Coordinates of C-alpha atoms in Angstrom, one line a residue:
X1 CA 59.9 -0.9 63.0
X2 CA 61.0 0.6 66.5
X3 CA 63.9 2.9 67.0
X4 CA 65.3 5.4 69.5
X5 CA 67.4 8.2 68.1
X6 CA 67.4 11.0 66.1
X7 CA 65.7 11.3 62.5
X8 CA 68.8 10.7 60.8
X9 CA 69.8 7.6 62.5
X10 CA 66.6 6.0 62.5
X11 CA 66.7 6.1 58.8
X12 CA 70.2 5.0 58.2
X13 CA 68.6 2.4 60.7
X14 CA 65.8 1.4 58.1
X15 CA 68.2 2.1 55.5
X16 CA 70.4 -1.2 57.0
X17 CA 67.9 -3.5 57.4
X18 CA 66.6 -2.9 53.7
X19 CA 69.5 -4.0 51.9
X20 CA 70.1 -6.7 49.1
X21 CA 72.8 -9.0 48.2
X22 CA 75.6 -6.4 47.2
X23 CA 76.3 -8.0 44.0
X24 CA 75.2 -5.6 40.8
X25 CA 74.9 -7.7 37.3
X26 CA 74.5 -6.8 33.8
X27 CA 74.5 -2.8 34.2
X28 CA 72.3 -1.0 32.6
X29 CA 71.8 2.2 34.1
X30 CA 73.5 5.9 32.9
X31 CA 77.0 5.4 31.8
X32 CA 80.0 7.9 31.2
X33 CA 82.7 6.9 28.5
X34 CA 83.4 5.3 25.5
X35 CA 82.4 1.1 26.2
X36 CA 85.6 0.3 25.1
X37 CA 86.2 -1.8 28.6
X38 CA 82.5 -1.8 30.8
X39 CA 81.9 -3.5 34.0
X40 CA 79.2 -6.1 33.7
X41 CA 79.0 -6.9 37.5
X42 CA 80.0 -5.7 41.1
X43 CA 80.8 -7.8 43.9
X44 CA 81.7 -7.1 47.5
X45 CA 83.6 -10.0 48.8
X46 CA 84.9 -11.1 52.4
X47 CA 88.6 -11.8 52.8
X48 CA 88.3 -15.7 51.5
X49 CA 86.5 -14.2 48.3
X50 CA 83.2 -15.4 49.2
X51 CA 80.1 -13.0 48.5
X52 CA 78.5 -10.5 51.5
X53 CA 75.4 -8.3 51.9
X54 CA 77.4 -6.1 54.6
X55 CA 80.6 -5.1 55.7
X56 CA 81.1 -4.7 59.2
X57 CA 83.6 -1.4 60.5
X58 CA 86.8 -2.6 61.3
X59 CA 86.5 -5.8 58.7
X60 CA 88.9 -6.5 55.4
X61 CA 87.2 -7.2 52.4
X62 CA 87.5 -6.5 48.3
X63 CA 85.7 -4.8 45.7
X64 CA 85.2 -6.9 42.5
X65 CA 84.9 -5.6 39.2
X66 CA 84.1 -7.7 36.4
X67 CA 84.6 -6.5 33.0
X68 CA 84.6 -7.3 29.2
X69 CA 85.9 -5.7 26.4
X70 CA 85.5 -6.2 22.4
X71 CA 88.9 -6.6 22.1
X72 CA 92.5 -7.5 23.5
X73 CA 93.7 -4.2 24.8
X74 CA 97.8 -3.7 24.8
X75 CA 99.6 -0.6 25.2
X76 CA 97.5 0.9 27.9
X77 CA 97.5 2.8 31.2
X78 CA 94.1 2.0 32.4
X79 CA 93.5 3.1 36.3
X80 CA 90.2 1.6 37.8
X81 CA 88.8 4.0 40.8
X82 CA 85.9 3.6 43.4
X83 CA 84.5 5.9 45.4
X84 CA 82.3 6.1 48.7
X85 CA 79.5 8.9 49.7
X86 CA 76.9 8.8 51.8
X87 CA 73.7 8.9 50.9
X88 CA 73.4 12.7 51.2
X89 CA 76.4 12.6 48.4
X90 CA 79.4 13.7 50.5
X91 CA 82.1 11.8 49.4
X92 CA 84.1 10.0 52.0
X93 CA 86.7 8.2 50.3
X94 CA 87.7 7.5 46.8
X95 CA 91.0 5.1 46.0
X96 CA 91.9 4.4 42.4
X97 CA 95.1 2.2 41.4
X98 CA 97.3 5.1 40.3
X99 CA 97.8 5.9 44.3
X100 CA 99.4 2.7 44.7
X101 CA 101.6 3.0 41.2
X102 CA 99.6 0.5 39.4
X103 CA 98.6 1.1 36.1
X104 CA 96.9 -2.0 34.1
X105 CA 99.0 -1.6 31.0
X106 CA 97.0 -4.9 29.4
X107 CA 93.8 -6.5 29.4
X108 CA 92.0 -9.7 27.9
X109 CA 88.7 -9.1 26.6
X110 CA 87.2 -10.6 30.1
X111 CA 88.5 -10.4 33.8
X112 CA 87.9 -8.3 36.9
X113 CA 89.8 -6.2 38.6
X114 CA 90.2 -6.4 42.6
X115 CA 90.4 -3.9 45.2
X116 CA 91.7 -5.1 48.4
X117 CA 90.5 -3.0 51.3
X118 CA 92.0 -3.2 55.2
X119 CA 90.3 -2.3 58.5
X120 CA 87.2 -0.4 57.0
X121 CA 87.0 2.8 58.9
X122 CA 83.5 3.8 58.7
X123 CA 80.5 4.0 60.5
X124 CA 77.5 1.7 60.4
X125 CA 75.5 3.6 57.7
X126 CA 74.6 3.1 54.1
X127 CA 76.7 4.7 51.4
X128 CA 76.8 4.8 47.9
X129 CA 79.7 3.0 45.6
X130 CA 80.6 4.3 42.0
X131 CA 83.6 3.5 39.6
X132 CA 85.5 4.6 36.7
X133 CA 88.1 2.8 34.0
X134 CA 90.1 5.6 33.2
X135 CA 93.2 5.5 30.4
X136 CA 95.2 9.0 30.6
X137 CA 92.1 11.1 30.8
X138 CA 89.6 9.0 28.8
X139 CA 87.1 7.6 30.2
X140 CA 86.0 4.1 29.2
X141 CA 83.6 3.3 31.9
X142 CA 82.1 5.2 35.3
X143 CA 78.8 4.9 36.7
X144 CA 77.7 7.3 39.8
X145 CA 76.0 5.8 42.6
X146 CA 76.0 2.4 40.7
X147 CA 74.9 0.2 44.4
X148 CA 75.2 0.5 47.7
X149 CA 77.6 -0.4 50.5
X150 CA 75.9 -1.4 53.9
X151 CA 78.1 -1.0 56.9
X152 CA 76.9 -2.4 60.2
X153 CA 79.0 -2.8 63.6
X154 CA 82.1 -4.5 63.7
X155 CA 84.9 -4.5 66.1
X156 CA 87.3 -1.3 64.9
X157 CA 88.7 -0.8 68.1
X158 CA 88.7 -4.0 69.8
X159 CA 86.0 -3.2 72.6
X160 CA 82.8 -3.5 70.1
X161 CA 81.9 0.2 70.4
X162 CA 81.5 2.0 67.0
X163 CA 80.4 5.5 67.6
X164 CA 76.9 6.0 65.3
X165 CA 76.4 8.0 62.7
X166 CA 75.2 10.8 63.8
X167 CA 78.3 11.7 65.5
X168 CA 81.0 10.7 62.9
X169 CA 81.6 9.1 59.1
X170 CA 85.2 8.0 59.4
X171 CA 86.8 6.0 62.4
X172 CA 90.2 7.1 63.4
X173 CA 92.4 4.4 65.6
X174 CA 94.7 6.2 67.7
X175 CA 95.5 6.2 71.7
X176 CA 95.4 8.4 74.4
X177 CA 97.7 9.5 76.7
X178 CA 98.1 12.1 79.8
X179 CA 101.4 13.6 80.8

């Protein structure tokens, strides 16, 4: 492998080109909460739902969570959350369905809940994904660092320059202007 840059980027670099299919079946790795809902499988998806190894900056795409339960489960509030670090664990972004007002108030014993996500707005790098099922304060489900989100150049800003990540995590559209 050949690279010019700094130490850091030339391992995100190697870090890129060693990634798997980013689909995560039958978990079995440390838990937090009860079982009473677990997610059996992750899958990151492109905008027609089909399955992807990357995600490019700039691109729409979801976050599938399969789950099962032992039971039918009424009468709750359940909020589903993922969150984004890098690999040196600083957390870049978490979202979680309570920021949009939805609280999953039912669920069947199987399904999978979908997060939609717009205009990525990170750097090419690899990062870290976790989740959690959480019902007012009790946690059925959450697993740290559970796979890995690759991220490779897209077209954010419309000119196909992404700046690397040595020099930024989190791409910010805006416009400039001189007066």
């Amino acid at each position: 492998i050949e690279y010019k840059g700094t130490a850091y980027a030339s391992v995100e670099k190697y870090l890129v080109t060693q990634q798997n299919i980013n689909s995560v079946s039958d978990l079995k790795t440390v838990r937090s909460g009860n079982g009473l809902v677990k997610v059996t499988k992750i899958e990151v998806l492109d905008e027609n739902g089909d399955l992807i190894d990357q995600v490019c900056s700039g691109q729409d795409f979801q976050v599938k969570f399969h789950f099962k339960s032992e039971k039918h489960l009424r009468g709750i509030n359940l909020i589903p959350s993922l969150s984004i670090s890098t690999k040196m664990d600083v957390q870049v972004a978490l979202h979680h369905s309570r920021l949009t007002g939805q609280f999953f108030k039912e669920i069947a014993n199987e399904g999978a809940f979908i997060l939609s996500i717009k205009n990525l707005p990170l750097v090419p790098a690899v990062y870290n994904l976790s989740f959690s099922l959480i019902d007012r304060g009790v946690v059925y489900d959450g697993i740290n660092n559970v796979m890995e989100l690759c991220v490779i150049d897209g077209d954010f800003y419309g000119n196909g320059e992404v700046p690397p990540s040595s020099h930024a995590i989190l791409l910010l559209k805006g416009e400039w202007s001189i007066i």
